[in-house]
């Protein structure tokens, strides 16, 4: 018969918390990857745009067109700064999520260790109880023939 152990309930709750933290960690990793990809795309686009601007400027361009190119490059630089900040936040969130998952995992492992120890103690107690019963049974059997002969 399996006894209900409050530690099992706590271990189940800790497992649920660990699973939830793992799912959140995966979500945060996805957001970080997405932010990095967006930053890379913006940076690449800016580089290509600058090269195109230089090629057109080498052939000659009006000052208004130069101003438009420059203004667009400035807006790309602003977007790159914003995306760099978004990536930094995503990395910080990922680190926090990883720390939370590790904490939940340690908590779960602690309950698992406590349950294992409790089960080991129970097995030892049961083994001693069984040994005691066997010893008493053997002693009774040893006494019976002696009592029957007298």
PDB file of C-alpha atoms in Angstrom:
ATOM      1  CA  UNK A   1       0.000   0.000   0.000  1.00  0.00           C
ATOM      2  CA  UNK A   2       1.436   3.367  -1.027  1.00  0.00           C
ATOM      3  CA  UNK A   3       1.181   6.034   1.615  1.00  0.00           C
ATOM      4  CA  UNK A   4       0.320   9.570   0.626  1.00  0.00           C
ATOM      5  CA  UNK A   5       3.367  11.669   1.327  1.00  0.00           C
ATOM      6  CA  UNK A   6       3.020  15.459   1.457  1.00  0.00           C
ATOM      7  CA  UNK A   7       6.478  15.637  -0.090  1.00  0.00           C
ATOM      8  CA  UNK A   8       5.069  13.989  -3.221  1.00  0.00           C
ATOM      9  CA  UNK A   9       2.503  16.768  -3.538  1.00  0.00           C
ATOM     10  CA  UNK A  10       5.208  19.379  -3.101  1.00  0.00           C
ATOM     11  CA  UNK A  11       7.423  17.581  -5.617  1.00  0.00           C
ATOM     12  CA  UNK A  12       4.569  17.539  -8.139  1.00  0.00           C
ATOM     13  CA  UNK A  13       4.034  21.264  -7.649  1.00  0.00           C
ATOM     14  CA  UNK A  14       7.772  21.874  -8.019  1.00  0.00           C
ATOM     15  CA  UNK A  15       7.742  19.816 -11.239  1.00  0.00           C
ATOM     16  CA  UNK A  16       4.879  21.946 -12.552  1.00  0.00           C
ATOM     17  CA  UNK A  17       6.809  25.123 -11.682  1.00  0.00           C
ATOM     18  CA  UNK A  18       9.936  23.761 -13.387  1.00  0.00           C
ATOM     19  CA  UNK A  19       7.959  22.868 -16.503  1.00  0.00           C
ATOM     20  CA  UNK A  20       6.387  26.318 -16.560  1.00  0.00           C
ATOM     21  CA  UNK A  21       9.807  27.959 -16.158  1.00  0.00           C
ATOM     22  CA  UNK A  22      11.183  25.787 -18.990  1.00  0.00           C
ATOM     23  CA  UNK A  23       8.359  26.839 -21.311  1.00  0.00           C
ATOM     24  CA  UNK A  24       8.973  30.484 -20.414  1.00  0.00           C
ATOM     25  CA  UNK A  25      12.690  30.017 -21.024  1.00  0.00           C
ATOM     26  CA  UNK A  26      11.937  28.664 -24.491  1.00  0.00           C
ATOM     27  CA  UNK A  27       9.663  31.615 -25.218  1.00  0.00           C
ATOM     28  CA  UNK A  28      12.331  34.066 -24.058  1.00  0.00           C
ATOM     29  CA  UNK A  29      14.957  32.321 -26.188  1.00  0.00           C
ATOM     30  CA  UNK A  30      12.670  32.718 -29.186  1.00  0.00           C
ATOM     31  CA  UNK A  31      12.198  36.421 -28.488  1.00  0.00           C
ATOM     32  CA  UNK A  32      15.942  36.897 -28.133  1.00  0.00           C
ATOM     33  CA  UNK A  33      16.617  35.100 -31.400  1.00  0.00           C
ATOM     34  CA  UNK A  34      13.953  37.163 -33.143  1.00  0.00           C
ATOM     35  CA  UNK A  35      15.410  40.420 -31.786  1.00  0.00           C
ATOM     36  CA  UNK A  36      18.885  39.397 -32.959  1.00  0.00           C
ATOM     37  CA  UNK A  37      17.619  38.508 -36.429  1.00  0.00           C
ATOM     38  CA  UNK A  38      15.809  41.842 -36.711  1.00  0.00           C
ATOM     39  CA  UNK A  39      18.949  43.719 -35.660  1.00  0.00           C
ATOM     40  CA  UNK A  40      21.038  41.780 -38.184  1.00  0.00           C
ATOM     41  CA  UNK A  41      18.513  42.523 -40.939  1.00  0.00           C
ATOM     42  CA  UNK A  42      18.474  46.242 -40.105  1.00  0.00           C
ATOM     43  CA  UNK A  43      22.266  46.396 -39.958  1.00  0.00           C
ATOM     44  CA  UNK A  44      22.619  44.589 -43.278  1.00  0.00           C
ATOM     45  CA  UNK A  45      19.990  46.798 -44.912  1.00  0.00           C
ATOM     46  CA  UNK A  46      21.736  49.936 -43.647  1.00  0.00           C
ATOM     47  CA  UNK A  47      25.063  48.730 -45.034  1.00  0.00           C
ATOM     48  CA  UNK A  48      23.526  47.947 -48.428  1.00  0.00           C
ATOM     49  CA  UNK A  49      21.727  51.293 -48.481  1.00  0.00           C
ATOM     50  CA  UNK A  50      24.937  53.173 -47.615  1.00  0.00           C
ATOM     51  CA  UNK A  51      26.834  51.378 -50.397  1.00  0.00           C
ATOM     52  CA  UNK A  52      24.075  52.242 -52.847  1.00  0.00           C
ATOM     53  CA  UNK A  53      24.112  55.854 -51.652  1.00  0.00           C
ATOM     54  CA  UNK A  54      27.882  56.052 -52.157  1.00  0.00           C
ATOM     55  CA  UNK A  55      27.606  54.585 -55.651  1.00  0.00           C
ATOM     56  CA  UNK A  56      24.940  57.100 -56.639  1.00  0.00           C
ATOM     57  CA  UNK A  57      26.892  59.941 -54.991  1.00  0.00           C
ATOM     58  CA  UNK A  58      29.990  58.988 -57.010  1.00  0.00           C
ATOM     59  CA  UNK A  59      27.978  59.571 -60.180  1.00  0.00           C
ATOM     60  CA  UNK A  60      26.652  62.827 -58.800  1.00  0.00           C
ATOM     61  CA  UNK A  61      23.418  63.639 -57.018  1.00  0.00           C
ATOM     62  CA  UNK A  62      21.431  66.669 -56.037  1.00  0.00           C
ATOM     63  CA  UNK A  63      21.661  68.064 -52.533  1.00  0.00           C
ATOM     64  CA  UNK A  64      17.985  67.296 -51.872  1.00  0.00           C
ATOM     65  CA  UNK A  65      18.508  63.675 -52.855  1.00  0.00           C
ATOM     66  CA  UNK A  66      21.647  63.558 -50.661  1.00  0.00           C
ATOM     67  CA  UNK A  67      19.599  65.020 -47.810  1.00  0.00           C
ATOM     68  CA  UNK A  68      16.898  62.346 -48.339  1.00  0.00           C
ATOM     69  CA  UNK A  69      19.517  59.565 -48.294  1.00  0.00           C
ATOM     70  CA  UNK A  70      21.108  61.018 -45.159  1.00  0.00           C
ATOM     71  CA  UNK A  71      17.771  61.398 -43.406  1.00  0.00           C
ATOM     72  CA  UNK A  72      16.851  57.808 -44.243  1.00  0.00           C
ATOM     73  CA  UNK A  73      20.239  56.588 -42.961  1.00  0.00           C
ATOM     74  CA  UNK A  74      19.599  58.527 -39.746  1.00  0.00           C
ATOM     75  CA  UNK A  75      16.222  56.831 -39.360  1.00  0.00           C
ATOM     76  CA  UNK A  76      17.869  53.448 -39.947  1.00  0.00           C
ATOM     77  CA  UNK A  77      20.499  54.300 -37.311  1.00  0.00           C
ATOM     78  CA  UNK A  78      17.701  55.193 -34.895  1.00  0.00           C
ATOM     79  CA  UNK A  79      15.925  51.898 -35.639  1.00  0.00           C
ATOM     80  CA  UNK A  80      19.217  50.011 -35.133  1.00  0.00           C
ATOM     81  CA  UNK A  81      19.719  51.703 -31.746  1.00  0.00           C
ATOM     82  CA  UNK A  82      16.185  50.801 -30.714  1.00  0.00           C
ATOM     83  CA  UNK A  83      16.649  47.220 -31.872  1.00  0.00           C
ATOM     84  CA  UNK A  84      19.999  47.032 -30.047  1.00  0.00           C
ATOM     85  CA  UNK A  85      18.166  48.085 -26.882  1.00  0.00           C
ATOM     86  CA  UNK A  86      15.437  45.513 -27.579  1.00  0.00           C
ATOM     87  CA  UNK A  87      18.091  42.814 -28.003  1.00  0.00           C
ATOM     88  CA  UNK A  88      19.790  43.848 -24.749  1.00  0.00           C
ATOM     89  CA  UNK A  89      16.432  43.638 -22.937  1.00  0.00           C
ATOM     90  CA  UNK A  90      15.699  40.250 -24.526  1.00  0.00           C
ATOM     91  CA  UNK A  91      19.105  38.981 -23.371  1.00  0.00           C
ATOM     92  CA  UNK A  92      18.510  40.282 -19.842  1.00  0.00           C
ATOM     93  CA  UNK A  93      15.063  38.664 -19.799  1.00  0.00           C
ATOM     94  CA  UNK A  94      16.601  35.415 -21.051  1.00  0.00           C
ATOM     95  CA  UNK A  95      19.216  35.471 -18.287  1.00  0.00           C
ATOM     96  CA  UNK A  96      16.503  36.090 -15.693  1.00  0.00           C
ATOM     97  CA  UNK A  97      14.404  33.287 -17.180  1.00  0.00           C
ATOM     98  CA  UNK A  98      17.369  30.928 -17.102  1.00  0.00           C
ATOM     99  CA  UNK A  99      18.065  31.826 -13.453  1.00  0.00           C
ATOM    100  CA  UNK A 100      14.398  31.215 -12.600  1.00  0.00           C
ATOM    101  CA  UNK A 101      14.425  27.832 -14.351  1.00  0.00           C
ATOM    102  CA  UNK A 102      17.635  26.846 -12.521  1.00  0.00           C
ATOM    103  CA  UNK A 103      16.105  27.864  -9.196  1.00  0.00           C
ATOM    104  CA  UNK A 104      12.948  25.866  -9.910  1.00  0.00           C
ATOM    105  CA  UNK A 105      15.025  22.870 -11.005  1.00  0.00           C
ATOM    106  CA  UNK A 106      17.091  23.016  -7.778  1.00  0.00           C
ATOM    107  CA  UNK A 107      13.857  23.197  -5.772  1.00  0.00           C
ATOM    108  CA  UNK A 108      12.461  20.190  -7.627  1.00  0.00           C
ATOM    109  CA  UNK A 109      15.699  18.255  -7.108  1.00  0.00           C
ATOM    110  CA  UNK A 110      15.577  19.070  -3.391  1.00  0.00           C
ATOM    111  CA  UNK A 111      12.120  17.548  -3.074  1.00  0.00           C
ATOM    112  CA  UNK A 112      13.218  14.520  -5.081  1.00  0.00           C
ATOM    113  CA  UNK A 113      16.190  14.082  -2.732  1.00  0.00           C
ATOM    114  CA  UNK A 114      13.964  14.401   0.342  1.00  0.00           C
ATOM    115  CA  UNK A 115      11.528  11.838  -1.065  1.00  0.00           C
ATOM    116  CA  UNK A 116      14.370   9.422  -1.848  1.00  0.00           C
ATOM    117  CA  UNK A 117      15.754   9.821   1.670  1.00  0.00           C
ATOM    118  CA  UNK A 118      12.306   9.276   3.204  1.00  0.00           C
ATOM    119  CA  UNK A 119      11.785   6.172   1.072  1.00  0.00           C
ATOM    120  CA  UNK A 120      15.213   4.842   2.062  1.00  0.00           C
ATOM    121  CA  UNK A 121      14.431   5.413   5.739  1.00  0.00           C
ATOM    122  CA  UNK A 122      11.073   3.697   5.348  1.00  0.00           C
ATOM    123  CA  UNK A 123      12.731   0.737   3.620  1.00  0.00           C
ATOM    124  CA  UNK A 124      15.294   0.511   6.431  1.00  0.00           C
ATOM    125  CA  UNK A 125      12.568   0.626   9.078  1.00  0.00           C
ATOM    126  CA  UNK A 126      10.586  -1.989   7.181  1.00  0.00           C
ATOM    127  CA  UNK A 127      13.661  -4.207   6.794  1.00  0.00           C
ATOM    128  CA  UNK A 128      14.406  -3.937  10.538  1.00  0.00           C
ATOM    129  CA  UNK A 129      10.784  -4.697  11.361  1.00  0.00           C
ATOM    130  CA  UNK A 130      10.829  -7.723   9.057  1.00  0.00           C
ATOM    131  CA  UNK A 131      14.141  -8.910  10.511  1.00  0.00           C
ATOM    132  CA  UNK A 132      12.773  -8.527  14.031  1.00  0.00           C
ATOM    133  CA  UNK A 133       9.671 -10.521  13.075  1.00  0.00           C
ATOM    134  CA  UNK A 134      11.822 -13.238  11.501  1.00  0.00           C
ATOM    135  CA  UNK A 135      14.035 -13.348  14.584  1.00  0.00           C
ATOM    136  CA  UNK A 136      10.993 -13.646  16.851  1.00  0.00           C
ATOM    137  CA  UNK A 137       9.535 -16.369  14.640  1.00  0.00           C
ATOM    138  CA  UNK A 138      12.833 -18.268  14.633  1.00  0.00           C
ATOM    139  CA  UNK A 139      13.097 -17.897  18.416  1.00  0.00           C
ATOM    140  CA  UNK A 140       9.542 -19.219  18.850  1.00  0.00           C
ATOM    141  CA  UNK A 141      10.258 -22.193  16.658  1.00  0.00           C
ATOM    142  CA  UNK A 142      13.454 -22.855  18.562  1.00  0.00           C
ATOM    143  CA  UNK A 143      11.532 -22.701  21.867  1.00  0.00           C
ATOM    144  CA  UNK A 144       8.613 -24.927  20.762  1.00  0.00           C
ATOM    145  CA  UNK A 145      10.497 -28.208  20.500  1.00  0.00           C
ATOM    146  CA  UNK A 146      12.222 -27.468  23.764  1.00  0.00           C
ATOM    147  CA  UNK A 147       8.883 -26.771  25.432  1.00  0.00           C
ATOM    148  CA  UNK A 148       7.289 -29.882  23.896  1.00  0.00           C
ATOM    149  CA  UNK A 149      10.049 -32.153  25.268  1.00  0.00           C
ATOM    150  CA  UNK A 150       9.649 -31.094  28.834  1.00  0.00           C
TER     151      UNK A 150
END
